[in-house]
PDB file of C-alpha atoms in Angstrom:
ATOM      1  CA  UNK D   1       8.611  16.608 -23.017  1.00 78.00           C
ATOM      2  CA  UNK D   2       6.088  18.213 -20.663  1.00 87.00           C
ATOM      3  CA  UNK D   3       6.290  18.523 -16.520  1.00 90.00           C
ATOM      4  CA  UNK D   4       4.894  15.463 -15.077  1.00 92.00           C
ATOM      5  CA  UNK D   5       1.986  16.270 -12.558  1.00 94.00           C
ATOM      6  CA  UNK D   6       2.056  16.853  -8.853  1.00 96.00           C
ATOM      7  CA  UNK D   7      -0.081  13.462  -8.355  1.00 97.00           C
ATOM      8  CA  UNK D   8       1.847  11.055 -10.749  1.00 97.00           C
ATOM      9  CA  UNK D   9       5.008  12.700  -9.368  1.00 97.00           C
ATOM     10  CA  UNK D  10       4.186  11.118  -6.205  1.00 98.00           C
ATOM     11  CA  UNK D  11       2.918   7.740  -7.743  1.00 98.00           C
ATOM     12  CA  UNK D  12       5.991   7.246  -9.662  1.00 97.00           C
ATOM     13  CA  UNK D  13       8.077   8.093  -6.943  1.00 98.00           C
ATOM     14  CA  UNK D  14       5.577   5.478  -4.680  1.00 98.00           C
ATOM     15  CA  UNK D  15       6.713   3.053  -7.834  1.00 98.00           C
ATOM     16  CA  UNK D  16      10.192   3.680  -7.284  1.00 98.00           C
ATOM     17  CA  UNK D  17       9.616   2.225  -3.530  1.00 98.00           C
ATOM     18  CA  UNK D  18       7.995  -0.592  -4.613  1.00 97.00           C
ATOM     19  CA  UNK D  19      10.937  -2.035  -5.988  1.00 96.00           C
ATOM     20  CA  UNK D  20      12.235  -2.784  -2.532  1.00 96.00           C
ATOM     21  CA  UNK D  21       9.309  -5.320  -2.083  1.00 95.00           C
ATOM     22  CA  UNK D  22       9.804  -8.721  -1.343  1.00 94.00           C
ATOM     23  CA  UNK D  23       6.499 -10.525  -1.414  1.00 93.00           C
ATOM     24  CA  UNK D  24       6.409 -12.678  -4.863  1.00 92.00           C
ATOM     25  CA  UNK D  25       2.802 -12.084  -4.748  1.00 90.00           C
ATOM     26  CA  UNK D  26       2.175  -8.482  -5.118  1.00 91.00           C
ATOM     27  CA  UNK D  27       4.350  -5.146  -4.107  1.00 95.00           C
ATOM     28  CA  UNK D  28       2.558  -2.316  -3.207  1.00 97.00           C
ATOM     29  CA  UNK D  29       4.471   0.801  -2.470  1.00 98.00           C
ATOM     30  CA  UNK D  30       3.501   3.712  -0.475  1.00 98.00           C
ATOM     31  CA  UNK D  31       4.653   7.451   0.661  1.00 98.00           C
ATOM     32  CA  UNK D  32       2.835   9.725   2.699  1.00 98.00           C
ATOM     33  CA  UNK D  33       2.573  13.553   1.670  1.00 98.00           C
ATOM     34  CA  UNK D  34       1.270  16.256   3.895  1.00 98.00           C
ATOM     35  CA  UNK D  35       2.011  20.003   2.938  1.00 97.00           C
ATOM     36  CA  UNK D  36       3.732  18.986  -0.535  1.00 97.00           C
ATOM     37  CA  UNK D  37       6.494  17.287   2.067  1.00 97.00           C
ATOM     38  CA  UNK D  38       6.817  13.582   1.940  1.00 98.00           C
ATOM     39  CA  UNK D  39       6.981  12.034   4.904  1.00 97.00           C
ATOM     40  CA  UNK D  40       7.346   8.348   4.876  1.00 98.00           C
ATOM     41  CA  UNK D  41       7.678   5.925   2.580  1.00 98.00           C
ATOM     42  CA  UNK D  42       7.124   2.128   3.122  1.00 98.00           C
ATOM     43  CA  UNK D  43       7.089  -1.232   1.082  1.00 97.00           C
ATOM     44  CA  UNK D  44       5.688  -4.920   1.262  1.00 95.00           C
ATOM     45  CA  UNK D  45       8.436  -6.768   3.040  1.00 94.00           C
ATOM     46  CA  UNK D  46       8.827  -9.022   6.379  1.00 91.00           C
ATOM     47  CA  UNK D  47       9.449  -7.499   9.687  1.00 90.00           C
ATOM     48  CA  UNK D  48      12.814  -6.450  10.336  1.00 91.00           C
ATOM     49  CA  UNK D  49      15.775  -9.020  10.296  1.00 91.00           C
ATOM     50  CA  UNK D  50      13.061 -11.589  10.019  1.00 91.00           C
ATOM     51  CA  UNK D  51      13.136 -13.453   6.325  1.00 90.00           C
ATOM     52  CA  UNK D  52      11.605 -12.354   3.256  1.00 90.00           C
ATOM     53  CA  UNK D  53       9.558 -14.844   1.263  1.00 90.00           C
ATOM     54  CA  UNK D  54      11.490 -14.119  -1.922  1.00 91.00           C
ATOM     55  CA  UNK D  55      14.308 -14.792   0.518  1.00 91.00           C
ATOM     56  CA  UNK D  56      12.420 -18.097   1.211  1.00 89.00           C
ATOM     57  CA  UNK D  57      11.542 -19.453  -1.767  1.00 90.00           C
ATOM     58  CA  UNK D  58       8.139 -19.939  -1.318  1.00 89.00           C
ATOM     59  CA  UNK D  59       4.948 -17.949   0.089  1.00 88.00           C
ATOM     60  CA  UNK D  60       3.087 -19.893   2.622  1.00 88.00           C
ATOM     61  CA  UNK D  61      -0.256 -18.065   1.946  1.00 87.00           C
ATOM     62  CA  UNK D  62       0.540 -19.274  -1.721  1.00 86.00           C
ATOM     63  CA  UNK D  63       1.242 -22.270  -0.363  1.00 88.00           C
ATOM     64  CA  UNK D  64      -1.584 -23.277   1.077  1.00 90.00           C
ATOM     65  CA  UNK D  65      -3.958 -21.825  -1.153  1.00 89.00           C
ATOM     66  CA  UNK D  66      -4.941 -19.080   0.680  1.00 88.00           C
ATOM     67  CA  UNK D  67      -6.863 -16.848  -1.573  1.00 86.00           C
ATOM     68  CA  UNK D  68      -5.897 -13.012  -1.611  1.00 79.00           C
ATOM     69  CA  UNK D  69      -7.642 -10.588   0.911  1.00 76.00           C
ATOM     70  CA  UNK D  70      -8.105 -13.430   3.014  1.00 82.00           C
ATOM     71  CA  UNK D  71      -5.865 -14.717   6.350  1.00 84.00           C
ATOM     72  CA  UNK D  72      -2.945 -12.372   6.626  1.00 81.00           C
ATOM     73  CA  UNK D  73      -2.328 -13.305   9.785  1.00 84.00           C
ATOM     74  CA  UNK D  74      -0.028 -16.268   7.661  1.00 84.00           C
ATOM     75  CA  UNK D  75       1.717 -13.787   5.696  1.00 86.00           C
ATOM     76  CA  UNK D  76       5.156 -12.530   6.271  1.00 87.00           C
ATOM     77  CA  UNK D  77       4.942  -9.397   5.144  1.00 91.00           C
ATOM     78  CA  UNK D  78       3.817  -5.751   6.818  1.00 94.00           C
ATOM     79  CA  UNK D  79       1.859  -4.371   3.743  1.00 95.00           C
ATOM     80  CA  UNK D  80       3.647  -0.962   2.410  1.00 97.00           C
ATOM     81  CA  UNK D  81       0.913   1.427   3.877  1.00 98.00           C
ATOM     82  CA  UNK D  82       1.721   0.226   7.320  1.00 97.00           C
ATOM     83  CA  UNK D  83       5.338   0.495   7.144  1.00 97.00           C
ATOM     84  CA  UNK D  84       5.075   4.182   6.078  1.00 98.00           C
ATOM     85  CA  UNK D  85       2.372   4.594   8.733  1.00 98.00           C
ATOM     86  CA  UNK D  86       4.884   3.569  11.615  1.00 97.00           C
ATOM     87  CA  UNK D  87       7.737   5.039   9.887  1.00 96.00           C
ATOM     88  CA  UNK D  88       5.866   8.633  10.779  1.00 97.00           C
ATOM     89  CA  UNK D  89       4.776  10.969  13.150  1.00 95.00           C
ATOM     90  CA  UNK D  90       0.674  11.132  13.997  1.00 95.00           C
ATOM     91  CA  UNK D  91       1.168  14.664  14.028  1.00 96.00           C
ATOM     92  CA  UNK D  92       2.715  14.783  10.775  1.00 97.00           C
ATOM     93  CA  UNK D  93       0.593  12.716   9.016  1.00 97.00           C
ATOM     94  CA  UNK D  94      -2.853  14.169  10.010  1.00 97.00           C
ATOM     95  CA  UNK D  95      -4.254  15.720   6.950  1.00 98.00           C
ATOM     96  CA  UNK D  96      -1.898  13.776   4.720  1.00 98.00           C
ATOM     97  CA  UNK D  97      -2.316  11.969   1.390  1.00 98.00           C
ATOM     98  CA  UNK D  98      -1.056   7.973   1.350  1.00 98.00           C
ATOM     99  CA  UNK D  99      -0.226   7.739  -2.517  1.00 98.00           C
ATOM    100  CA  UNK D 100       0.007   3.462  -3.109  1.00 98.00           C
ATOM    101  CA  UNK D 101       1.136   1.735  -6.289  1.00 98.00           C
ATOM    102  CA  UNK D 102       1.021  -1.832  -7.173  1.00 97.00           C
ATOM    103  CA  UNK D 103       2.528  -4.500  -9.105  1.00 97.00           C
ATOM    104  CA  UNK D 104       1.585  -8.239  -9.335  1.00 94.00           C
ATOM    105  CA  UNK D 105       5.323  -9.825  -8.602  1.00 91.00           C
ATOM    106  CA  UNK D 106       4.780 -12.490 -11.223  1.00 91.00           C
ATOM    107  CA  UNK D 107       3.511 -10.439 -14.437  1.00 95.00           C
ATOM    108  CA  UNK D 108       4.605  -6.631 -12.954  1.00 95.00           C
ATOM    109  CA  UNK D 109       1.512  -5.511 -14.284  1.00 96.00           C
ATOM    110  CA  UNK D 110      -0.099  -2.538 -12.038  1.00 97.00           C
ATOM    111  CA  UNK D 111      -2.625  -4.359  -9.393  1.00 95.00           C
ATOM    112  CA  UNK D 112      -6.613  -3.909 -10.868  1.00 93.00           C
ATOM    113  CA  UNK D 113      -8.686  -2.015  -8.458  1.00 92.00           C
ATOM    114  CA  UNK D 114      -5.411  -0.749  -6.120  1.00 94.00           C
ATOM    115  CA  UNK D 115      -6.884  -0.758  -2.245  1.00 92.00           C
ATOM    116  CA  UNK D 116      -6.077  -1.229   1.503  1.00 93.00           C
ATOM    117  CA  UNK D 117      -6.975  -3.789   2.826  1.00 89.00           C
ATOM    118  CA  UNK D 118      -9.708  -3.616   6.062  1.00 88.00           C
ATOM    119  CA  UNK D 119      -6.462  -3.640   8.360  1.00 90.00           C
ATOM    120  CA  UNK D 120      -4.427  -0.772   6.607  1.00 94.00           C
ATOM    121  CA  UNK D 121      -7.527   0.485   6.270  1.00 95.00           C
ATOM    122  CA  UNK D 122      -7.919   1.188   9.820  1.00 94.00           C
ATOM    123  CA  UNK D 123      -4.608   2.664  10.629  1.00 96.00           C
ATOM    124  CA  UNK D 124      -5.112   4.917   7.606  1.00 97.00           C
ATOM    125  CA  UNK D 125      -8.208   6.434   9.503  1.00 97.00           C
ATOM    126  CA  UNK D 126      -6.181   6.555  12.838  1.00 96.00           C
ATOM    127  CA  UNK D 127      -3.304   7.956  11.844  1.00 97.00           C
ATOM    128  CA  UNK D 128      -5.503  11.101  10.340  1.00 97.00           C
ATOM    129  CA  UNK D 129      -4.701  10.659   6.649  1.00 98.00           C
ATOM    130  CA  UNK D 130      -7.676  12.094   4.500  1.00 98.00           C
ATOM    131  CA  UNK D 131      -7.255  10.818   0.914  1.00 98.00           C
ATOM    132  CA  UNK D 132      -5.468   7.506  -0.687  1.00 98.00           C
ATOM    133  CA  UNK D 133      -4.351   8.382  -4.249  1.00 98.00           C
ATOM    134  CA  UNK D 134      -3.646   4.663  -6.102  1.00 98.00           C
ATOM    135  CA  UNK D 135      -2.663   4.544  -9.423  1.00 98.00           C
ATOM    136  CA  UNK D 136      -4.476   2.252 -11.011  1.00 96.00           C
ATOM    137  CA  UNK D 137      -2.279   2.195 -15.116  1.00 94.00           C
ATOM    138  CA  UNK D 138       0.119   3.926 -16.678  1.00 92.00           C
ATOM    139  CA  UNK D 139      -0.414   8.063 -15.398  1.00 90.00           C
ATOM    140  CA  UNK D 140      -3.861   7.027 -14.317  1.00 94.00           C
ATOM    141  CA  UNK D 141      -4.993   6.507 -10.821  1.00 97.00           C
ATOM    142  CA  UNK D 142      -7.831   6.510  -7.804  1.00 97.00           C
ATOM    143  CA  UNK D 143      -8.809   9.075  -5.017  1.00 97.00           C
ATOM    144  CA  UNK D 144     -10.347   8.109  -2.147  1.00 96.00           C
ATOM    145  CA  UNK D 145     -11.640  10.314   0.992  1.00 96.00           C
ATOM    146  CA  UNK D 146     -10.577   8.063   3.755  1.00 97.00           C
ATOM    147  CA  UNK D 147     -14.182  10.180   5.301  1.00 95.00           C
ATOM    148  CA  UNK D 148     -16.080   7.448   3.452  1.00 93.00           C
ATOM    149  CA  UNK D 149     -14.282   4.422   4.933  1.00 93.00           C
ATOM    150  CA  UNK D 150     -15.648   6.095   8.237  1.00 91.00           C
ATOM    151  CA  UNK D 151     -18.651   6.841   7.320  1.00 89.00           C
ATOM    152  CA  UNK D 152     -19.521   3.224   5.566  1.00 80.00           C
ATOM    153  CA  UNK D 153     -17.996   0.528   8.272  1.00 71.00           C
ATOM    154  CA  UNK D 154     -18.900  -2.121   5.790  1.00 69.00           C
ATOM    155  CA  UNK D 155     -15.275  -1.123   3.431  1.00 58.00           C
ATOM    156  CA  UNK D 156     -13.225  -2.276   6.459  1.00 58.00           C
ATOM    157  CA  UNK D 157     -15.030  -5.850   6.585  1.00 58.00           C
ATOM    158  CA  UNK D 158     -14.694  -7.104   2.990  1.00 52.00           C
ATOM    159  CA  UNK D 159     -12.338  -8.627   0.748  1.00 48.00           C
ATOM    160  CA  UNK D 160     -10.305  -6.166  -0.191  1.00 45.00           C
ATOM    161  CA  UNK D 161      -6.733  -4.728  -1.018  1.00 48.00           C
ATOM    162  CA  UNK D 162      -4.039  -7.343  -1.206  1.00 45.00           C
TER     163      UNK D 162
END
């Protein structure tokens, strides 16, 4: 058995984190790594102390037929990237990499074309994170330079991510 490369090692950890997710649509796990050290982790779930969708047995956005990528204000969950960012100090995140893995709640399949939503992109930029690595399949991933989101403002306005 060969040694797992560093990128897939961190993605495997993010994938384990997503198992704590409580969304009925998609669950994501995120970890922030800087200088080869895990700074924080986060998964998709309701704010602390509030009931999760899996506990309630329904998703408001799904029951209203809201398409993915729209009307996040109706969602009970805090995204994995947001939870990871609020759990870390900014000075530790400057120059860091965010590793992201998502799975469909109903099928367990990897999320196709995983990417942070436009609000998470803004938080990632302001946190000082410079790279996002997202698992696209078993052992495969995409790498995004966050600087592209700064120079390409359009990337913050579309229907991307969840």
